[in-house]
Short mmCIF file of C-alpha atoms and ligand atoms in Angstrom, two decimals:
data_model
loop_
_atom_site.label_atom_id
_atom_site.label_comp_id
_atom_site.label_asym_id
_atom_site.label_seq_id
_atom_site.Cartn_x
_atom_site.Cartn_y
_atom_site.Cartn_z
CA THR A 17 -17.57 1.05 -19.22
CA ALA A 18 -17.07 -2.24 -17.45
CA GLY A 19 -20.43 -2.04 -15.72
CA ALA A 20 -22.39 -1.49 -18.90
CA LYS A 21 -20.77 -4.41 -20.74
CA ASP A 22 -21.14 -6.48 -17.64
CA ALA A 23 -24.88 -6.06 -17.70
CA LYS A 24 -25.07 -6.82 -21.42
CA ALA A 25 -26.12 -10.39 -21.94
CA GLY A 26 -23.89 -12.75 -23.86
CA ASN A 27 -20.39 -11.51 -23.21
CA PRO A 28 -18.35 -13.91 -25.39
CA ASN A 29 -16.02 -14.64 -22.47
CA VAL A 30 -18.64 -15.59 -19.87
CA ARG A 31 -17.37 -19.12 -19.41
CA THR A 32 -13.75 -18.02 -19.02
CA ILE A 33 -14.84 -15.33 -16.58
CA GLU A 34 -16.86 -17.85 -14.59
CA VAL A 35 -13.92 -20.24 -14.22
CA LEU A 36 -11.45 -17.46 -13.40
CA GLN A 37 -13.92 -16.21 -10.76
CA LEU A 38 -13.94 -19.65 -9.10
CA MET A 39 -10.16 -19.54 -9.07
CA ALA A 40 -10.21 -16.00 -7.60
CA ASP A 41 -12.66 -17.16 -4.93
CA TYR A 42 -10.30 -20.00 -4.08
CA TYR A 43 -7.30 -17.69 -3.71
CA ASP A 44 -9.44 -15.34 -1.65
CA ARG A 45 -10.39 -18.20 0.67
CA VAL A 46 -6.79 -19.20 1.23
CA ASN A 47 -5.87 -15.53 1.76
CA ASP A 48 -3.63 -15.25 -1.28
CA GLN A 49 -4.32 -11.53 -1.74
CA TRP A 50 -1.89 -11.01 -4.54
CA ARG A 51 -3.34 -13.74 -6.79
CA THR A 52 -6.91 -12.79 -5.85
CA ILE A 53 -6.29 -9.27 -7.12
CA ALA A 54 -4.52 -10.48 -10.27
CA TYR A 55 -7.47 -12.74 -11.13
CA ARG A 56 -10.03 -10.04 -10.41
CA LYS A 57 -8.20 -7.56 -12.62
CA ALA A 58 -8.05 -10.09 -15.44
CA ILE A 59 -11.77 -10.76 -15.05
CA SER A 60 -12.51 -7.07 -15.26
CA THR A 61 -10.42 -6.84 -18.45
CA LEU A 62 -12.25 -9.79 -20.01
CA LYS A 63 -15.60 -8.25 -19.18
CA ARG A 64 -14.68 -5.30 -21.38
CA GLN A 65 -13.94 -7.45 -24.44
CA ASP A 66 -16.40 -7.72 -27.31
CA THR A 67 -14.83 -10.82 -28.81
CA LYS A 68 -13.87 -14.15 -27.36
CA VAL A 69 -10.27 -14.41 -26.23
CA THR A 70 -9.08 -17.87 -27.16
CA THR A 71 -5.28 -17.87 -27.28
CA GLU A 72 -2.45 -17.02 -24.94
CA GLU A 73 -1.12 -14.49 -27.47
CA GLU A 74 -4.44 -12.63 -27.68
CA ALA A 75 -4.77 -12.57 -23.91
CA LEU A 76 -1.24 -11.23 -23.46
CA LEU A 77 -2.09 -8.16 -25.51
CA LEU A 78 -4.76 -7.15 -23.00
CA PRO A 79 -4.15 -4.95 -19.96
CA SER A 80 -3.57 -6.62 -16.56
CA ILE A 81 -2.98 -10.08 -18.02
CA GLY A 82 0.43 -11.67 -17.64
CA GLN A 83 1.81 -14.88 -19.07
CA ARG A 84 0.46 -17.34 -16.51
CA LEU A 85 -3.03 -15.89 -16.65
CA ALA A 86 -2.91 -15.78 -20.42
CA GLN A 87 -2.06 -19.51 -20.47
CA LYS A 88 -4.97 -20.23 -18.17
CA ILE A 89 -7.34 -18.25 -20.38
CA GLU A 90 -6.27 -20.33 -23.35
CA GLU A 91 -6.67 -23.53 -21.33
CA ILE A 92 -10.24 -22.62 -20.39
CA ALA A 93 -11.15 -21.48 -23.89
CA THR A 94 -9.86 -24.70 -25.46
CA THR A 95 -10.68 -27.36 -22.84
CA ASP A 96 -13.58 -25.68 -21.00
CA ARG A 97 -11.75 -26.54 -17.78
CA LEU A 98 -8.90 -25.39 -15.60
CA GLN A 99 -6.70 -28.09 -14.11
CA ARG A 100 -5.39 -25.83 -11.38
CA LEU A 101 -8.95 -25.30 -10.15
CA GLU A 102 -9.75 -29.00 -10.05
CA TYR A 103 -6.47 -29.63 -8.30
CA ALA A 104 -7.26 -26.92 -5.71
CA ARG A 105 -10.65 -28.48 -5.05
CA ASP A 106 -9.19 -31.92 -4.49
CA GLU A 107 -6.13 -30.97 -2.48
CA PRO A 108 -6.83 -33.06 0.61
CA MET A 109 -4.43 -30.93 2.63
CA ASN A 110 -6.44 -27.85 1.83
CA LYS A 111 -9.76 -29.18 2.95
CA PRO A 112 -9.54 -28.46 6.70
CA LEU A 113 -7.82 -25.16 5.95
CA GLN A 114 -10.59 -24.09 3.59
CA LEU A 115 -13.19 -25.36 6.03
CA PHE A 116 -11.73 -23.30 8.87
CA LEU A 117 -11.24 -20.21 6.71
CA GLY A 118 -14.98 -20.38 6.00
CA ILE A 119 -15.74 -19.67 9.67
CA TYR A 120 -16.82 -16.08 10.21
CA GLY A 121 -13.91 -13.94 11.36
CA VAL A 122 -11.27 -16.66 11.09
CA GLY A 123 -8.08 -15.76 9.24
CA ASN A 124 -5.10 -17.70 8.03
CA ARG A 125 -3.19 -17.58 11.33
CA GLN A 126 -6.02 -18.97 13.42
CA ALA A 127 -6.87 -21.65 10.85
CA GLN A 128 -3.23 -22.79 10.60
CA GLN A 129 -2.96 -22.87 14.36
CA TRP A 130 -5.95 -25.19 14.68
CA ILE A 131 -4.52 -27.46 12.02
CA ALA A 132 -1.19 -27.53 13.88
CA GLN A 133 -3.13 -28.53 17.00
CA GLY A 134 -4.50 -31.49 15.07
CA PHE A 135 -8.05 -30.27 14.48
CA ARG A 136 -9.63 -31.20 11.16
CA THR A 137 -13.41 -30.79 11.46
CA LEU A 138 -15.94 -28.36 12.92
CA ASP A 139 -16.78 -31.04 15.51
CA ASP A 140 -13.10 -31.10 16.55
CA LEU A 141 -13.28 -27.36 17.12
CA LYS A 142 -16.53 -27.58 19.08
CA ALA A 143 -15.16 -30.32 21.30
CA LYS A 144 -11.55 -29.26 21.81
CA ALA A 145 -10.76 -25.72 20.70
CA ASN A 146 -11.10 -22.62 22.82
CA LEU A 147 -13.52 -20.73 20.61
CA THR A 148 -14.31 -17.05 21.00
CA ARG A 149 -17.98 -16.12 21.02
CA ASN A 150 -17.77 -14.90 17.43
CA GLN A 151 -16.10 -18.13 16.33
CA LEU A 152 -18.78 -20.16 18.08
CA VAL A 153 -21.49 -18.32 16.12
CA GLY A 154 -19.46 -18.92 12.96
CA VAL A 155 -19.18 -22.65 13.65
CA ASP A 156 -22.78 -23.15 14.80
CA HIS A 157 -24.17 -21.37 11.73
CA TYR A 158 -21.45 -22.36 9.32
CA ASP A 159 -23.68 -23.30 6.38
CA ASP A 160 -26.07 -20.38 6.75
CA LEU A 161 -23.31 -17.81 6.97
CA ASN A 162 -21.61 -19.27 3.90
CA THR A 163 -24.76 -19.03 1.81
CA ARG A 164 -25.11 -15.91 -0.29
CA ILE A 165 -28.17 -13.70 0.21
CA PRO A 166 -30.35 -13.30 -2.89
CA ARG A 167 -30.98 -9.67 -3.85
CA ARG A 168 -34.71 -10.02 -3.15
CA GLU A 169 -34.02 -11.19 0.37
CA VAL A 170 -31.63 -8.28 0.94
CA GLU A 171 -34.55 -6.04 -0.01
CA ALA A 172 -36.97 -7.85 2.31
CA LEU A 173 -34.48 -7.64 5.20
CA GLY A 174 -34.00 -3.97 4.37
CA ALA A 175 -37.74 -3.34 4.58
CA VAL A 176 -37.94 -4.88 8.05
CA VAL A 177 -35.11 -2.67 9.33
CA GLN A 178 -36.61 0.37 7.61
CA MET A 179 -39.97 -0.12 9.34
CA ALA A 180 -38.40 -0.50 12.76
CA ALA A 181 -36.19 2.55 12.17
CA GLN A 182 -39.21 4.71 11.34
CA LYS A 183 -40.69 3.81 14.71
CA VAL A 184 -37.48 4.69 16.52
CA ASP A 185 -37.01 8.02 14.77
CA PRO A 186 -38.69 9.06 11.50
CA GLN A 187 -35.62 11.13 10.65
CA ILE A 188 -33.32 8.12 10.39
CA ARG A 189 -32.16 7.43 6.85
CA LEU A 190 -30.98 3.96 5.88
CA ILE A 191 -29.03 3.09 2.76
CA ILE A 192 -27.97 -0.41 1.84
CA GLY A 193 -24.36 -0.20 0.63
CA GLY A 194 -21.82 -2.89 -0.17
CA SER A 195 -22.31 -5.30 -3.04
CA TYR A 196 -26.06 -4.58 -3.02
CA ARG A 197 -25.48 -0.95 -3.98
CA ARG A 198 -23.17 -2.15 -6.75
CA GLY A 199 -26.14 -4.06 -8.14
CA ALA A 200 -25.03 -7.59 -7.19
CA GLU A 201 -27.56 -10.38 -7.69
CA SER A 202 -26.53 -11.81 -4.32
CA SER A 203 -24.54 -10.54 -1.36
CA GLY A 204 -22.35 -12.04 1.32
CA ASP A 205 -23.91 -9.82 3.97
CA ILE A 206 -26.15 -6.78 4.24
CA ASP A 207 -24.45 -3.44 4.88
CA PHE A 208 -26.58 -0.62 6.29
CA ILE A 209 -25.41 2.96 6.35
CA VAL A 210 -27.35 4.81 9.04
CA THR A 211 -27.58 8.59 9.06
CA LYS A 212 -29.77 11.50 10.17
CA PRO A 213 -29.99 15.17 9.23
CA ASN A 214 -27.82 17.57 11.23
CA THR A 215 -25.42 15.01 12.67
CA GLU A 216 -21.74 15.90 13.12
CA SER A 217 -20.33 12.74 14.68
CA SER A 218 -21.29 9.08 14.82
CA GLY A 219 -21.95 9.57 18.53
CA ASP A 220 -25.02 11.64 17.59
CA LEU A 221 -26.50 8.47 16.06
CA ARG A 222 -25.58 5.99 18.75
CA PRO A 223 -28.74 6.35 20.89
CA ALA A 224 -30.92 5.78 17.84
CA LEU A 225 -28.94 2.69 16.84
CA ASP A 226 -29.08 1.25 20.35
CA GLU A 227 -32.85 1.66 20.37
CA LEU A 228 -33.15 0.19 16.87
CA VAL A 229 -31.08 -2.83 17.91
CA ARG A 230 -33.19 -3.31 21.05
CA ARG A 231 -36.38 -3.34 18.99
CA LEU A 232 -35.05 -5.67 16.33
CA GLU A 233 -33.79 -8.04 19.00
CA ALA A 234 -37.19 -8.00 20.70
CA ASP A 235 -38.76 -8.78 17.30
CA LYS A 236 -36.35 -11.76 16.99
CA PHE A 237 -34.99 -10.22 13.80
CA LEU A 238 -31.50 -9.74 15.22
CA VAL A 239 -30.35 -13.07 16.60
CA ALA A 240 -26.69 -12.48 17.50
CA ARG A 241 -24.22 -9.72 18.21
CA LEU A 242 -20.67 -10.10 17.01
CA ALA A 243 -17.78 -8.30 18.64
CA SER A 244 -15.91 -5.98 16.31
CA SER A 245 -12.33 -7.01 15.59
CA ARG A 246 -11.16 -3.41 15.78
CA ALA A 247 -11.85 -1.71 19.08
CA ALA A 248 -11.52 1.73 17.49
CA SER A 249 -14.56 1.19 15.28
CA GLU A 250 -16.66 -0.01 18.22
CA GLY A 251 -18.54 3.28 18.49
CA SER A 252 -19.53 3.63 14.84
CA LYS A 253 -20.18 0.03 13.79
CA TRP A 254 -22.44 -2.81 14.75
CA HIS A 255 -21.97 -6.37 13.51
CA GLY A 256 -24.38 -9.21 14.00
CA CYS A 257 -26.75 -11.74 12.50
CA CYS A 258 -30.39 -11.48 11.51
CA VAL A 259 -33.16 -13.69 10.14
CA LEU A 260 -36.10 -12.85 7.92
CA PRO A 261 -39.35 -13.00 9.92
CA ARG A 262 -41.69 -15.89 9.29
CA LEU A 263 -44.43 -13.69 7.80
CA VAL A 264 -42.13 -12.38 5.12
CA GLY A 265 -40.44 -15.48 3.82
CA GLY A 266 -38.08 -18.35 4.43
CA PHE A 267 -40.51 -21.15 3.68
CA ASN A 268 -39.30 -24.43 2.26
CA ASP A 269 -41.09 -26.37 -0.45
CA ASP A 270 -43.06 -28.37 2.11
CA ASP A 271 -44.33 -25.19 3.82
CA SER A 272 -42.12 -25.74 6.83
CA TYR A 273 -40.28 -22.64 7.95
CA ARG A 274 -36.56 -22.34 8.22
CA ALA A 275 -34.89 -18.99 8.47
CA THR A 276 -31.33 -18.69 7.28
CA TRP A 277 -29.01 -16.70 9.51
CA ARG A 278 -27.60 -13.69 7.66
CA ARG A 279 -24.70 -11.39 8.47
CA ILE A 280 -25.75 -7.78 9.00
CA ASP A 281 -23.62 -4.65 9.52
CA PHE A 282 -24.63 -1.17 10.59
CA LEU A 283 -22.32 1.77 9.99
CA LEU A 284 -23.18 5.03 11.75
CA VAL A 285 -22.39 8.01 9.59
CA PRO A 286 -22.97 11.69 10.40
CA GLU A 287 -24.50 13.64 7.56
CA SER A 288 -21.30 15.64 7.17
CA GLU A 289 -19.37 12.45 6.24
CA MET A 290 -22.01 10.77 4.09
CA GLY A 291 -20.22 11.17 0.76
CA ALA A 292 -16.97 9.59 1.91
CA ALA A 293 -18.83 6.85 3.78
CA LEU A 294 -20.98 5.97 0.77
CA LEU A 295 -17.86 5.80 -1.36
CA TYR A 296 -16.06 3.56 1.12
CA PHE A 297 -18.97 1.31 2.00
CA THR A 298 -19.99 0.75 -1.62
CA GLY A 299 -16.58 -0.57 -2.60
CA ASN A 300 -15.55 -2.85 -3.90
CA ASP A 301 -12.39 -3.09 -1.83
CA ILE A 302 -10.13 -2.99 -4.88
CA PHE A 303 -11.90 0.08 -6.27
CA ASN A 304 -11.46 1.72 -2.86
CA ARG A 305 -7.79 0.89 -2.85
CA SER A 306 -7.28 2.54 -6.23
CA MET A 307 -9.17 5.67 -5.15
CA ARG A 308 -7.05 5.94 -2.00
CA LEU A 309 -3.89 5.47 -4.03
CA LEU A 310 -5.00 8.20 -6.42
CA ALA A 311 -5.66 10.58 -3.53
CA SER A 312 -2.24 9.87 -2.08
CA LYS A 313 -0.58 10.52 -5.47
CA LYS A 314 -2.25 13.94 -5.42
CA GLY A 315 -0.92 14.65 -1.93
CA MET A 316 -4.29 14.00 -0.34
CA ARG A 317 -5.74 11.30 1.85
CA LEU A 318 -9.04 9.49 1.45
CA ASN A 319 -10.73 7.46 4.15
CA GLN A 320 -14.31 6.59 5.08
CA ARG A 321 -14.74 9.98 6.78
CA GLY A 322 -13.49 12.33 4.11
CA LEU A 323 -10.93 13.56 1.62
CA TYR A 324 -8.13 15.53 3.28
CA LYS A 325 -5.32 17.72 1.95
CA ASP A 326 -2.00 18.91 3.39
CA VAL A 327 -1.50 15.68 5.28
CA MET A 328 1.93 15.96 6.86
CA ARG A 329 4.00 12.83 6.55
CA GLY A 330 7.17 11.87 8.35
CA PRO A 331 9.63 9.05 7.63
CA GLN A 332 8.13 5.96 5.91
CA ARG A 333 5.18 8.12 4.88
CA ALA A 334 3.88 7.91 8.46
CA LYS A 335 1.07 10.35 9.01
CA VAL A 336 2.01 13.30 11.24
CA THR A 337 -1.18 15.37 10.97
CA GLU A 338 -4.71 14.56 9.87
CA GLY A 339 -4.67 17.39 7.32
CA GLU A 340 -7.48 19.71 6.32
CA LEU A 341 -10.86 18.29 5.33
CA VAL A 342 -11.58 19.04 1.67
CA GLU A 343 -14.82 17.10 1.18
CA GLY A 344 -16.85 14.59 3.17
CA ARG A 345 -20.49 15.25 2.47
CA ASP A 346 -20.81 14.75 -1.27
CA GLU A 347 -19.76 11.56 -3.05
CA ARG A 348 -19.68 13.16 -6.51
CA ARG A 349 -17.53 16.06 -5.29
CA ILE A 350 -14.89 13.61 -4.11
CA PHE A 351 -14.60 12.20 -7.63
CA GLU A 352 -14.44 15.74 -9.06
CA ILE A 353 -11.73 16.92 -6.68
CA LEU A 354 -9.68 13.81 -7.42
CA GLY A 355 -10.15 14.54 -11.13
CA VAL A 356 -11.79 11.22 -11.99
CA LYS A 357 -14.92 10.67 -14.01
CA TRP A 358 -17.96 9.78 -11.90
CA ARG A 359 -18.61 6.06 -11.74
CA GLU A 360 -22.04 4.75 -10.88
CA PRO A 361 -22.03 2.18 -8.06
CA HIS A 362 -22.63 -0.66 -10.54
CA GLU A 363 -19.44 0.38 -12.35
CA ARG A 364 -17.25 -0.06 -9.28
CA TRP A 365 -16.38 -3.74 -9.45
CA CYS A 366 -12.66 -3.08 -9.71
N1 DCP B 3 -14.31 -2.55 2.45
C1 DCP B 3 -13.01 -2.20 2.08
N2 DCP B 3 -11.95 -2.93 2.50
C2 DCP B 3 -12.14 -4.01 3.29
C3 DCP B 3 -13.43 -4.39 3.68
C4 DCP B 3 -14.50 -3.64 3.24
O1 DCP B 3 -12.83 -1.22 1.36
N3 DCP B 3 -11.08 -4.72 3.70
C5 DCP B 3 -15.44 -1.77 1.96
C6 DCP B 3 -15.73 -2.10 0.52
C7 DCP B 3 -16.85 -3.07 0.61
C8 DCP B 3 -17.62 -2.56 1.80
O2 DCP B 3 -16.62 -2.06 2.70
O3 DCP B 3 -17.63 -3.06 -0.56
C9 DCP B 3 -18.49 -3.61 2.47
O4 DCP B 3 -17.70 -4.71 2.86
P1 DCP B 3 -18.19 -6.20 2.66
O5 DCP B 3 -17.14 -7.07 3.26
O6 DCP B 3 -19.57 -6.36 3.18
O7 DCP B 3 -18.09 -6.43 1.08
P2 DCP B 3 -19.17 -6.32 -0.09
O8 DCP B 3 -20.48 -5.84 0.44
O9 DCP B 3 -18.54 -5.53 -1.17
O10 DCP B 3 -19.33 -7.80 -0.62
P3 DCP B 3 -20.20 -8.99 0.02
O11 DCP B 3 -21.30 -9.27 -0.93
O12 DCP B 3 -19.26 -10.14 0.12
O13 DCP B 3 -20.68 -8.54 1.37
MG1 MG B 4 -21.36 -6.67 2.09
MN1 MN B 5 -20.24 -6.05 5.39
#
């Protein structure tokens, strides 16, 4: 499987994969979804190869690799570089756009709008733009929030939250999902799934979360709240920033202390929906998309709350009824019912 080969040291295509990943990251930053997915699929294909792919012709024979990507693979294999990547880095026009897209919660539309208004730097935004509170956090902590969190720090942050949660309610169960659960060496943020035995709706968990947040704020662990972009998820999600306490880490070489602001998410999940929530919140997003597509091909519907059947659809496949819940509690059962082989979290990179 992809995950197993991935972990194996010395994949002959590591360098090609590394360069293609930088290119994928670039397309992701400029919100070119289509190319981002194409590059990530090609990377996943290359990770499964046992021999080095050096020519366009070889690359073309592999799944999910078209002509343009095949040419780029040959270019990297023969020159150890990719001109398109260097060009993207140097595009002066792209610099403010990329800068603005790096602000937490800022998408293409907002970034373009600022550029049209003549803004080019973060200082321009601070001085002249009408920033939302989220955007202000994103600008003020730009570098921190664009620094990936090492796996060990994710674990240390997790331990702090775990200790506080035990004090709030010993029955609370916390699972770190997202890229951490997939085994990533570093993560963009830390994703907590919060549950408790005998819970039927996320509302059952809200009082516990509110108390947990109060405590962690008093401890100066949580340092900012971020408004959710989707009002509907307001009740079941919490977004914010945290810092590792001084006693645990964050020291520089000269013993001075500087804590890096980290993005933290809580997702409240009743026990009855744990399987579907784990599946969704582990990702990655492309893996999720393919699982949802599979469900829909089988006349079912998969979301972060469960797998449903007999979903009635009207014109344009618009949903008419929610359908009947088939499975929500058990992650493995969802794979079984969909007729796909179980994939461990570390095998879900695409
Ligand atoms: N997710 C999704 N579709 C989205 C956003 C998220 O399916 N548009 C799911 C899959 C993700 C999970 O939620 O794995 C957590 O979202 P993150 O944005 O935190 O992504 P990751 O944790 O996977 O990566 P990162 O290390 O960047 O946080
Ligand atoms: Mg994450
Ligand atoms: Mn997240």
